[in-house]
Coordinates of N, CA and C in Angstrom, one line a residue:
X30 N -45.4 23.6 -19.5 CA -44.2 23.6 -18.7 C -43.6 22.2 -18.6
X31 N -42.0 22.4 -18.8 CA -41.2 20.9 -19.1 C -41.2 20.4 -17.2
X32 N -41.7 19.1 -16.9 CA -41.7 18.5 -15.9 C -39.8 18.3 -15.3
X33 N -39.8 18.1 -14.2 CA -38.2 18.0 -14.2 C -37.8 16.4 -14.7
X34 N -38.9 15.6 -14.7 CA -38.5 14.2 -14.7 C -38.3 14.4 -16.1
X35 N -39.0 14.9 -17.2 CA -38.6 14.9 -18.8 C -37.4 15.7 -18.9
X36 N -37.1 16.9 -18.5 CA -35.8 17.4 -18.4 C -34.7 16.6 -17.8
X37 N -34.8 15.8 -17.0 CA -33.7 14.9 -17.0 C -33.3 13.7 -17.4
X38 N -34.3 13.2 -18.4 CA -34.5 11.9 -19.6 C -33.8 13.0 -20.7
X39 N -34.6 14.0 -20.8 CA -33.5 14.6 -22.0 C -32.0 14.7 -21.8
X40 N -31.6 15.3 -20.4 CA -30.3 15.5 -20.5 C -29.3 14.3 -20.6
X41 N -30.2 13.1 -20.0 CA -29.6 11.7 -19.3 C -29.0 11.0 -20.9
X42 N -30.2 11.7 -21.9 CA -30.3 11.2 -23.2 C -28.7 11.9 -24.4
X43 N -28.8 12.9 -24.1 CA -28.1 13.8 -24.4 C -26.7 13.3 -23.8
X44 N -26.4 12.8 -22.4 CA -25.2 12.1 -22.1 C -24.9 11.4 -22.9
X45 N -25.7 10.3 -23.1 CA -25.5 9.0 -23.2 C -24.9 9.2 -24.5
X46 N -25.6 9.9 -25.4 CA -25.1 10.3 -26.8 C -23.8 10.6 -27.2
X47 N -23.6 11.5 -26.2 CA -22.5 12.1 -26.4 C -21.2 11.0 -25.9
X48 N -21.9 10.6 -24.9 CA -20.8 9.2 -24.4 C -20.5 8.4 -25.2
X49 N -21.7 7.5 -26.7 CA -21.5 6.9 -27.4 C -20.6 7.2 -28.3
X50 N -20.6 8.3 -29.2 CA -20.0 8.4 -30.0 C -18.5 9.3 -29.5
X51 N -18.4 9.4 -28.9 CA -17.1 9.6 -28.3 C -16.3 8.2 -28.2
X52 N -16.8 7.5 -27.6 CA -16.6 5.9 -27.7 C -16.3 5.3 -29.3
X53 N -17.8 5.6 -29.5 CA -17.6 5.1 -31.5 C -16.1 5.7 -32.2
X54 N -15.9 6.8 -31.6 CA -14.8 7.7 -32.5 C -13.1 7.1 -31.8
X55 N -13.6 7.5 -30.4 CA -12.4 6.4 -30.2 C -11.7 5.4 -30.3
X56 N -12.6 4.1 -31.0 CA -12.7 3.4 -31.2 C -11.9 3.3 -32.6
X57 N -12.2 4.0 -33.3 CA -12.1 4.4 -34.8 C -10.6 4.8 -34.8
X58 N -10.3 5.5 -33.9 CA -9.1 6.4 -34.1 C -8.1 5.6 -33.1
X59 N -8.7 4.7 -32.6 CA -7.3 3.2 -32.0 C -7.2 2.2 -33.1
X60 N -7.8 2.1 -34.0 CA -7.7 1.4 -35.2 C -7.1 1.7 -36.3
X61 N -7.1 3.4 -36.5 CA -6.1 4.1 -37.4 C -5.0 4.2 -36.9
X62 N -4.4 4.3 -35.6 CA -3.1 4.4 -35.1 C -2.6 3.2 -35.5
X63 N -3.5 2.1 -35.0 CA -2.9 0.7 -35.4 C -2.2 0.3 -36.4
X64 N -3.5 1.2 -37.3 CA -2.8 0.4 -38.6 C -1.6 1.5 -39.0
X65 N -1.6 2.3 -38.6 CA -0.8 3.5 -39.4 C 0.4 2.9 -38.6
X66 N 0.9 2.4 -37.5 CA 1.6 2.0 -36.7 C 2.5 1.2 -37.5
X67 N 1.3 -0.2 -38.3 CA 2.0 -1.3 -38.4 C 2.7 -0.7 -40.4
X68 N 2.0 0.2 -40.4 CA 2.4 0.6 -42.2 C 4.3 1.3 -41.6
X69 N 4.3 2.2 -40.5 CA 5.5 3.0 -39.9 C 6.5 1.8 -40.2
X70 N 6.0 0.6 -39.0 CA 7.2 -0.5 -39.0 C 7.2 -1.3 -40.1
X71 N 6.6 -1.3 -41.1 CA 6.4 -2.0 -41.9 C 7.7 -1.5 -43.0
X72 N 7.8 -0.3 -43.6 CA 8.3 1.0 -44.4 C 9.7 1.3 -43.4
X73 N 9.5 0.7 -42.0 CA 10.9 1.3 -41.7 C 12.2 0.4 -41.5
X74 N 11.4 -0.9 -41.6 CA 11.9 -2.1 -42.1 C 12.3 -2.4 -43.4
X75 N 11.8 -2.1 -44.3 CA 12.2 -1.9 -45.7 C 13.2 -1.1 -46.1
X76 N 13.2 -0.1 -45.0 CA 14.0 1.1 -45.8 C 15.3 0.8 -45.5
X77 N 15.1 0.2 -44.1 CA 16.6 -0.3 -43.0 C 17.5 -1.8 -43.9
X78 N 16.6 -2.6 -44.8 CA 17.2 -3.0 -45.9 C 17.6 -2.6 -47.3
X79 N 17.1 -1.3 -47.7 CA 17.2 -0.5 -48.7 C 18.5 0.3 -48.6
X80 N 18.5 0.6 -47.2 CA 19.6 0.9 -47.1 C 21.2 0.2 -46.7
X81 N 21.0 -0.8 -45.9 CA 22.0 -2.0 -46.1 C 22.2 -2.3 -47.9
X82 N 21.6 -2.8 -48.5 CA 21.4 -3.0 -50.0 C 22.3 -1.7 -50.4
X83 N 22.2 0.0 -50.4 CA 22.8 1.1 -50.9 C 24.1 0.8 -50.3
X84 N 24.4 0.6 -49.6 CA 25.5 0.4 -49.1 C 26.4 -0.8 -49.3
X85 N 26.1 -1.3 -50.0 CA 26.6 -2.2 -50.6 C 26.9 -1.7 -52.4
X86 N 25.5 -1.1 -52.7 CA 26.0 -1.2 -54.5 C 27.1 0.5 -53.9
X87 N 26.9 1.3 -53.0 CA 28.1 2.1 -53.0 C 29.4 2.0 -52.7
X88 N 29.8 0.3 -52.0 CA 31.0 0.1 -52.1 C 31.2 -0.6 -53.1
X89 N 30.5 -1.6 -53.9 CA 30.2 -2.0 -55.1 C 31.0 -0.9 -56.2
X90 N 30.4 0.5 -56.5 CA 30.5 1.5 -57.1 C 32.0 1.7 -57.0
X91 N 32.3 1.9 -55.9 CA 33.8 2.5 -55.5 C 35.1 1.4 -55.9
X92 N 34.8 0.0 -55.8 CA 35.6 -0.6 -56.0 C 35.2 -1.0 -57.9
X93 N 34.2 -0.5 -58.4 CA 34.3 -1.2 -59.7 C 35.1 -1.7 -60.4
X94 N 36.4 -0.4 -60.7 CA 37.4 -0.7 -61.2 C 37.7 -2.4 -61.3
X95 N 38.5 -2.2 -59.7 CA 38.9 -3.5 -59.4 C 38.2 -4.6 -59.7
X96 N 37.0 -4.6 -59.6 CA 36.1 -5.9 -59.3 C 36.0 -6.1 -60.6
X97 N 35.6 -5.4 -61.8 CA 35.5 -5.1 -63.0 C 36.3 -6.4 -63.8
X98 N 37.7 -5.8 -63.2 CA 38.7 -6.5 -63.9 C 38.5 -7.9 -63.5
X99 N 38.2 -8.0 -62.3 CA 38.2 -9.6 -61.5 C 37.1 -10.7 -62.4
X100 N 36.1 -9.7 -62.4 CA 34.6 -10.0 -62.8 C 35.1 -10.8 -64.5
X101 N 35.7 -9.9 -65.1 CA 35.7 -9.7 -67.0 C 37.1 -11.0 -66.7
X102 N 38.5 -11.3 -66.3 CA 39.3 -12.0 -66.1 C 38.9 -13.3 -66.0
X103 N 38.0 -13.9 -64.5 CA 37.1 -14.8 -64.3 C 36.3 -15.5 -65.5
X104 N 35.8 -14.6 -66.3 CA 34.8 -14.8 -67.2 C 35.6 -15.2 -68.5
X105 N 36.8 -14.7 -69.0 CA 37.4 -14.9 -69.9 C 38.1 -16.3 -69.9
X106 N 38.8 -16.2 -68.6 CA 39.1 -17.8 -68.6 C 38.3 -18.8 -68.3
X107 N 36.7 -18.5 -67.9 CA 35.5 -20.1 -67.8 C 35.5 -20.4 -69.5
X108 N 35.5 -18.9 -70.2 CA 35.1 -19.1 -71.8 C 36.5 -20.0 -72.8
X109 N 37.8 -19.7 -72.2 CA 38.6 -20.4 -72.7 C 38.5 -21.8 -72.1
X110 N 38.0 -22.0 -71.0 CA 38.1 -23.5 -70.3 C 37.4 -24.3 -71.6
X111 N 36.2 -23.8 -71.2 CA 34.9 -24.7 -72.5 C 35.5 -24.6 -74.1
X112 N 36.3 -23.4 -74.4 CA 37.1 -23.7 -75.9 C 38.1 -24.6 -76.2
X113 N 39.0 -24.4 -74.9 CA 39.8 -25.9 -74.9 C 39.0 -27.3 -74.7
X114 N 38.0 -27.3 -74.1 CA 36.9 -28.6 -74.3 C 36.7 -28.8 -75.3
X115 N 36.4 -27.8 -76.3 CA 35.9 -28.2 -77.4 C 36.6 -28.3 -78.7
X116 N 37.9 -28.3 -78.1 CA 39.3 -28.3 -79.4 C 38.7 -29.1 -80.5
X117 N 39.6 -29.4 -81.5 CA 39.1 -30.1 -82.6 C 39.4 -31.7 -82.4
X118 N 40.7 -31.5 -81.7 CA 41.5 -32.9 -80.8 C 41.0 -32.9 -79.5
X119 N 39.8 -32.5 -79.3 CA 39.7 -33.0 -77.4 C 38.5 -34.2 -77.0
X120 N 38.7 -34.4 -76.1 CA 38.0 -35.9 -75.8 C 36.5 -36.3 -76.5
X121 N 36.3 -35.2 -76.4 CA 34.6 -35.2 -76.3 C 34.5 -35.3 -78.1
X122 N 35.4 -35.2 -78.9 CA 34.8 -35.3 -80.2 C 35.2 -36.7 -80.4
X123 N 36.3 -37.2 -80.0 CA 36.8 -38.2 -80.1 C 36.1 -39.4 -79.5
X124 N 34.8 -39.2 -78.7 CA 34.1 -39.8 -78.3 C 32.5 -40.2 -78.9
X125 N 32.4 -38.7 -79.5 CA 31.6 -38.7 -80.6 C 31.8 -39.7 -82.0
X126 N 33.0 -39.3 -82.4 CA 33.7 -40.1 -83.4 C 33.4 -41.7 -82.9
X127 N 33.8 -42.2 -81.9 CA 33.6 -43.2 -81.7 C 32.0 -44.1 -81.5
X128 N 31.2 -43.0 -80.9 CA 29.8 -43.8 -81.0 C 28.7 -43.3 -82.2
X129 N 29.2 -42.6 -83.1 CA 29.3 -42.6 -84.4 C 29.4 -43.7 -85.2
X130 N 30.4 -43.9 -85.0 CA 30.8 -45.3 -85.9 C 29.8 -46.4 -85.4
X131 N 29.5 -46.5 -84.0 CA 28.8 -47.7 -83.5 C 27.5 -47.2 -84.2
X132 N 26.9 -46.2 -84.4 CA 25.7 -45.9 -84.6 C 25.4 -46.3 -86.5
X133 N 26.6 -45.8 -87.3 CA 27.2 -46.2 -88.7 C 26.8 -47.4 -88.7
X134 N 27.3 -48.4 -88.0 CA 27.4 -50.1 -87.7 C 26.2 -50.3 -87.3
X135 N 25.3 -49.8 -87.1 CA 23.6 -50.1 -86.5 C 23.5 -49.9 -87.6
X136 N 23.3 -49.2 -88.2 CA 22.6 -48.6 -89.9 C 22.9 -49.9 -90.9
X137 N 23.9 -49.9 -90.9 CA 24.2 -50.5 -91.9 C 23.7 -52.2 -91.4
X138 N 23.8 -52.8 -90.2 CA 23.2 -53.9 -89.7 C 21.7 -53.6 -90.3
X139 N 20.9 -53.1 -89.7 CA 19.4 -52.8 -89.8 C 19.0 -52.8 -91.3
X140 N 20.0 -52.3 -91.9 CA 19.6 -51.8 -93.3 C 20.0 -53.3 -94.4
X141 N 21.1 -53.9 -93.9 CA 21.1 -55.5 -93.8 C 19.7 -56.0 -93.6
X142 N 19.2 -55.9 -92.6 CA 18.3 -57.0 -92.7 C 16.7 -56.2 -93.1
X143 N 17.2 -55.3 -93.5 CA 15.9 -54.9 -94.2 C 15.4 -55.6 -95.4
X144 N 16.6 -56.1 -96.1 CA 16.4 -56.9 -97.3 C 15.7 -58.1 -97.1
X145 N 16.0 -58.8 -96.1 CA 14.8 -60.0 -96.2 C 13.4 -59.7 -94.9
X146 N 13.3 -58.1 -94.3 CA 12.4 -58.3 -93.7 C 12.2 -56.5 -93.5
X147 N 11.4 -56.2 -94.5 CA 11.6 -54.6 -94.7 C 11.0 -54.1 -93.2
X148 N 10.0 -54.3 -92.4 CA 10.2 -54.0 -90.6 C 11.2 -53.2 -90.8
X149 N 12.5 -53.7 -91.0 CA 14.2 -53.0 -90.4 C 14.5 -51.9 -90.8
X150 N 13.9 -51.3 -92.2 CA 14.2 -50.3 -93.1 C 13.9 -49.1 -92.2
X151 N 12.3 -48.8 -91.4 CA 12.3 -47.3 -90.8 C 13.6 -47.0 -89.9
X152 N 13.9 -48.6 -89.1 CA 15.0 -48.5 -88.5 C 16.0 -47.9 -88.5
X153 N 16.6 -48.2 -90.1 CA 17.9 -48.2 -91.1 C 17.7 -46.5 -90.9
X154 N 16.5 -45.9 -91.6 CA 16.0 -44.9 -92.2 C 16.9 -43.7 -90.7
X155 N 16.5 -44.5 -89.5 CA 16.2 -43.3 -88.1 C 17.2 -42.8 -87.9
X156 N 18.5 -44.5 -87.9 CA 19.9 -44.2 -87.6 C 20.4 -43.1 -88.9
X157 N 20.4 -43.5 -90.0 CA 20.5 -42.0 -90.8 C 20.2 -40.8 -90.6
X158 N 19.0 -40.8 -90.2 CA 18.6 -39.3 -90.0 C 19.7 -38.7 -88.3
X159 N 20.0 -39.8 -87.5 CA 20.7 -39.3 -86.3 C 22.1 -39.3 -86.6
X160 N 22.3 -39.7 -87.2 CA 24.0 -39.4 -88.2 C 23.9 -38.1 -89.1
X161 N 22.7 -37.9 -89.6 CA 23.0 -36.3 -90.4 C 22.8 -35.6 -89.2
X162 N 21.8 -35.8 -88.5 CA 21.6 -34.3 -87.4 C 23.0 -34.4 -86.1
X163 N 23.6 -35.4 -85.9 CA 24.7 -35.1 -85.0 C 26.2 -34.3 -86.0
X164 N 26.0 -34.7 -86.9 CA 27.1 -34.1 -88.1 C 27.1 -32.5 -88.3
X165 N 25.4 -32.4 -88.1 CA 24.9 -31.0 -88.6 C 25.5 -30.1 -87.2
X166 N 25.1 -30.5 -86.2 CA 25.5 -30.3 -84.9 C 26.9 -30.3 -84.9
X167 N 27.7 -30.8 -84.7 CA 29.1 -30.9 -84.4 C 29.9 -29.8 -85.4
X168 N 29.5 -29.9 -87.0 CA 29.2 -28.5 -87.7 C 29.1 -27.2 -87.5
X169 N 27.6 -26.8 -86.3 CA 27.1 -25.8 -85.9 C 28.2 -25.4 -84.6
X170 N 28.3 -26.3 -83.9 CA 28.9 -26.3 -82.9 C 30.8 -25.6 -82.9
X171 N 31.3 -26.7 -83.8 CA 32.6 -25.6 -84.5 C 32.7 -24.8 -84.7
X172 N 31.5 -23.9 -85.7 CA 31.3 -22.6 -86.1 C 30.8 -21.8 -85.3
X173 N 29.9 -22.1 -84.4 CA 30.1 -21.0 -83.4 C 31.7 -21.1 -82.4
X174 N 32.2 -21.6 -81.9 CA 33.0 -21.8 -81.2 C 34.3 -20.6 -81.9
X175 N 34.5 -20.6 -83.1 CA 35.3 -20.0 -84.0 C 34.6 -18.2 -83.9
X176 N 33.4 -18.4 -84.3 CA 33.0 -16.9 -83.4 C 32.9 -16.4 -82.3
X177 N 33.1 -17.8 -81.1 CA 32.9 -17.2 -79.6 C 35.0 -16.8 -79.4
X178 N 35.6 -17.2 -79.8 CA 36.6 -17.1 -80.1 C 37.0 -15.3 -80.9
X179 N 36.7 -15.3 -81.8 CA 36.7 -14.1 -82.7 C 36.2 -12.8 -81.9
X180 N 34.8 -13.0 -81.0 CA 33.9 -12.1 -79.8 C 35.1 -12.2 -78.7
X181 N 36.0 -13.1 -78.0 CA 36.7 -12.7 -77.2 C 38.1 -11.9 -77.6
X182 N 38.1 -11.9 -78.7 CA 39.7 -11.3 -79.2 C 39.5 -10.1 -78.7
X183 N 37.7 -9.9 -79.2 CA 37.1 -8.3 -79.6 C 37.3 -7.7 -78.0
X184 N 36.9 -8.7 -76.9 CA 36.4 -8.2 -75.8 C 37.8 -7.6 -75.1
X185 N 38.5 -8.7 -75.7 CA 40.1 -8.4 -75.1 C 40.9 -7.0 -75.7
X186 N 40.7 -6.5 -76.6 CA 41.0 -5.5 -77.8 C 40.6 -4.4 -76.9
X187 N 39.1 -4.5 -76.4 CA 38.9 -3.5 -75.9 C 38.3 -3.5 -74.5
X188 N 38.9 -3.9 -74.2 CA 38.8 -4.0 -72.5 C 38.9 -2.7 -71.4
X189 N 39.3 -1.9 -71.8 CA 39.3 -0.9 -71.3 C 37.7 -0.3 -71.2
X190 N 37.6 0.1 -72.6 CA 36.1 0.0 -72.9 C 34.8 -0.5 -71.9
X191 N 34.9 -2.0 -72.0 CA 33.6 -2.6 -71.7 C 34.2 -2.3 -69.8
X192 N 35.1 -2.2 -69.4 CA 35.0 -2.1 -67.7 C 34.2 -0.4 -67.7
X193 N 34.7 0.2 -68.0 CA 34.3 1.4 -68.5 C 33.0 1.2 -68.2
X194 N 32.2 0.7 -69.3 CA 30.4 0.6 -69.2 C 30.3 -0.3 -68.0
X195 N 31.1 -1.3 -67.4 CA 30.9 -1.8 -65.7 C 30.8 -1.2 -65.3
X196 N 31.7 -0.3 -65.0 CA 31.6 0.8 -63.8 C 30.3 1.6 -64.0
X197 N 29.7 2.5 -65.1 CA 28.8 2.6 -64.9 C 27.5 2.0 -64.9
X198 N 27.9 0.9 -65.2 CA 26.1 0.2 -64.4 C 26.6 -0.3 -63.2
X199 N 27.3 -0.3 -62.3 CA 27.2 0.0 -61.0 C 27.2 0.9 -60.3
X200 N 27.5 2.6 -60.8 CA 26.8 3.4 -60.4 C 25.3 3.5 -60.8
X201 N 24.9 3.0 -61.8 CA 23.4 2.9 -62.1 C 23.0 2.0 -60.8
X202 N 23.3 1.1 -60.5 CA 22.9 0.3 -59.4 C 22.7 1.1 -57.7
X203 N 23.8 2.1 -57.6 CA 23.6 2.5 -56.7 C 22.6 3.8 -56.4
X204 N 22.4 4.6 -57.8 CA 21.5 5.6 -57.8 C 20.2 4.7 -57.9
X205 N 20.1 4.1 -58.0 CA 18.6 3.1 -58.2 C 18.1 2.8 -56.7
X206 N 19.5 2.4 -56.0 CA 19.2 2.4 -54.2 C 18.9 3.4 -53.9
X207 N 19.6 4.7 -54.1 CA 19.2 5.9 -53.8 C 17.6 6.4 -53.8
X208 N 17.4 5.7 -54.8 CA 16.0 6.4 -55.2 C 14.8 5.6 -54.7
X209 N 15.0 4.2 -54.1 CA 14.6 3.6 -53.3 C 14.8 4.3 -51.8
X210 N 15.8 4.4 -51.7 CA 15.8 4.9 -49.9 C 15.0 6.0 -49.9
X211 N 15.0 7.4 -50.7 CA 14.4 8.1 -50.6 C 13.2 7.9 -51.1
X212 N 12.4 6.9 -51.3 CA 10.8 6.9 -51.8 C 10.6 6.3 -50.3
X213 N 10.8 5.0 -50.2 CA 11.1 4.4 -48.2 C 10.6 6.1 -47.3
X214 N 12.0 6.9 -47.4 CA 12.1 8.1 -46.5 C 10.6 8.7 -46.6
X215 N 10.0 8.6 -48.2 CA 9.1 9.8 -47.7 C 7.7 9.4 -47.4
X216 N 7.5 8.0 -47.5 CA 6.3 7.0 -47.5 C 6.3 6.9 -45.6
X217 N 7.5 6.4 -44.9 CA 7.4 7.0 -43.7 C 7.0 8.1 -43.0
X218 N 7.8 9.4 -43.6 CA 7.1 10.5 -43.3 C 5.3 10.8 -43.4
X219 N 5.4 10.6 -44.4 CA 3.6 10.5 -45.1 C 3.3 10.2 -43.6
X220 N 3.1 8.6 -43.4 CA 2.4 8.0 -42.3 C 2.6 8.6 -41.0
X221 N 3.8 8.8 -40.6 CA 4.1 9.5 -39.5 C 3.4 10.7 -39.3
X222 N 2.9 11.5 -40.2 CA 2.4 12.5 -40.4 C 0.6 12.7 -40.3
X223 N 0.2 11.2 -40.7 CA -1.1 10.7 -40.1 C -1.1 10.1 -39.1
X224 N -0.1 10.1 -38.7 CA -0.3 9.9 -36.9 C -0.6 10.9 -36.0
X225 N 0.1 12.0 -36.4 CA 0.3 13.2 -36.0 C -1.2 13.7 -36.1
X226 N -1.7 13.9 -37.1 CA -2.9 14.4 -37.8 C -3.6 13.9 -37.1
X227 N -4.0 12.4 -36.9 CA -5.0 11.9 -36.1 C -4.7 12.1 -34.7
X228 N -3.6 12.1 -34.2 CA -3.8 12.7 -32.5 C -4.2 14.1 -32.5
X229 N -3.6 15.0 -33.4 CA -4.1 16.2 -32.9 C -6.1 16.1 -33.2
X230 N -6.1 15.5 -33.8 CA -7.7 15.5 -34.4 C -8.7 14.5 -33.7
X231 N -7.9 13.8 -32.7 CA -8.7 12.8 -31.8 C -8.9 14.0 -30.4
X232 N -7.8 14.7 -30.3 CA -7.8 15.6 -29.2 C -8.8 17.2 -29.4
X233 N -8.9 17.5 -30.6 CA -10.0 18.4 -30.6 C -11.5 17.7 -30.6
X234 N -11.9 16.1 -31.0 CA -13.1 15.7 -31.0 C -13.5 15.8 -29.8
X235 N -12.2 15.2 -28.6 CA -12.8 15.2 -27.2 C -12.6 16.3 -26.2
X236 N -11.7 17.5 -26.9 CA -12.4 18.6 -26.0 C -13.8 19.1 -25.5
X237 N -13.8 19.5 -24.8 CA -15.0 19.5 -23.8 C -14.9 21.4 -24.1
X238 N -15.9 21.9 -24.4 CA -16.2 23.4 -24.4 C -16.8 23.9 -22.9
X239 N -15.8 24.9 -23.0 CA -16.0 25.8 -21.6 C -17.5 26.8 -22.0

């Protein structure tokens, strides 16, 4: 026969138990709210700039037209700015030309006195080599300029065209938001959803049976 004193170490024991891990689970399930909490504001903060950002490439979108033109206009005249810089008569060659010649005048100095003290010759040798490679350059430089030239006639020919493909890569821009706001939307949901899950499921651990 069970004594009452061991019958109530058992049940005292059986409390305590049950007290612990009610505690331990508690414990557990204020930690997942927590974090599930800080994932909610975390994703709902993101989205609230995802969506500021959509709202922007969709007025973006709506005015492309216009901006298009502003955008490709702008751009046409920085490109003519730097072609008139680089005329054939504009400062900058004419400046070239001139410390060219000073550079000519070192060569030929150096290469002077290479004859009574060869030292001078690699000298002689360097300033040549920086007279063919600036020649080669100024060269290179022309000939593209004459194609960046030839590329804007094209751009201007068909200008209709290339706003055309603006416009749609700023609706590409805006469906791209889209598709961000709605991944945001459902990543909240998700979590909000383990919120839910864990209260209802913190509330069936601590029901008490009748």
């Amino acid at each position: 026969m069970t004594s009452p004193g061991s019958l109530l170490s058992t049940a005292l024991a059986i409390l305590l138990t049950i007290l612990f891990f009610n505690d331990a689970a508690s414990a557990e399930t204020a930690a997942d709210m927590g974090n599930l909490f800080n994932r909610v504001n975390t994703v709902a903060q993101e989205l609230q700039v995802n969506l500021t950002d959509l709202e922007a490439s969709i007025d973006a979108s709506r005015d492309s037209v216009e901006k298009g033109a502003e955008v490709l206009d702008a751009m046409l005249a920085s490109v003519q700015k730097v072609h008139e810089s680089m005329a054939e008569d504009s400062e900058i060659w004419q400046e070239l030309d001139a410390v060219m010649e000073l550079w000519e005048q070192r060569r030929q100095e150096t290469l002077q006195k290479s004859e009574s003290n060869p030292a001078f010759l690699p000298i002689a040798q360097a300033w040549q080599e920086k007279l063919n490679t600036a020649r080669e350059l100024r060269n290179q430089i022309s000939t593209e300029r004459a194609n960046s030239t030839a590329l804007i006639q094209s751009i201007e020919s068909d200008r209709d065209i290339v706003l055309a493909y603006y416009e749609l890569g700023q609706a590409d821009k805006a469906i791209a938001g889209l598709r961000k706001v709605s991944s945001n939307l459902s990543n909240l949901n998700a979590n909000m959803q383990k919120i839910v899950e864990t209260a209802e499921a913190a509330q069936q651990q601590t029901a008490i049976p009748q």
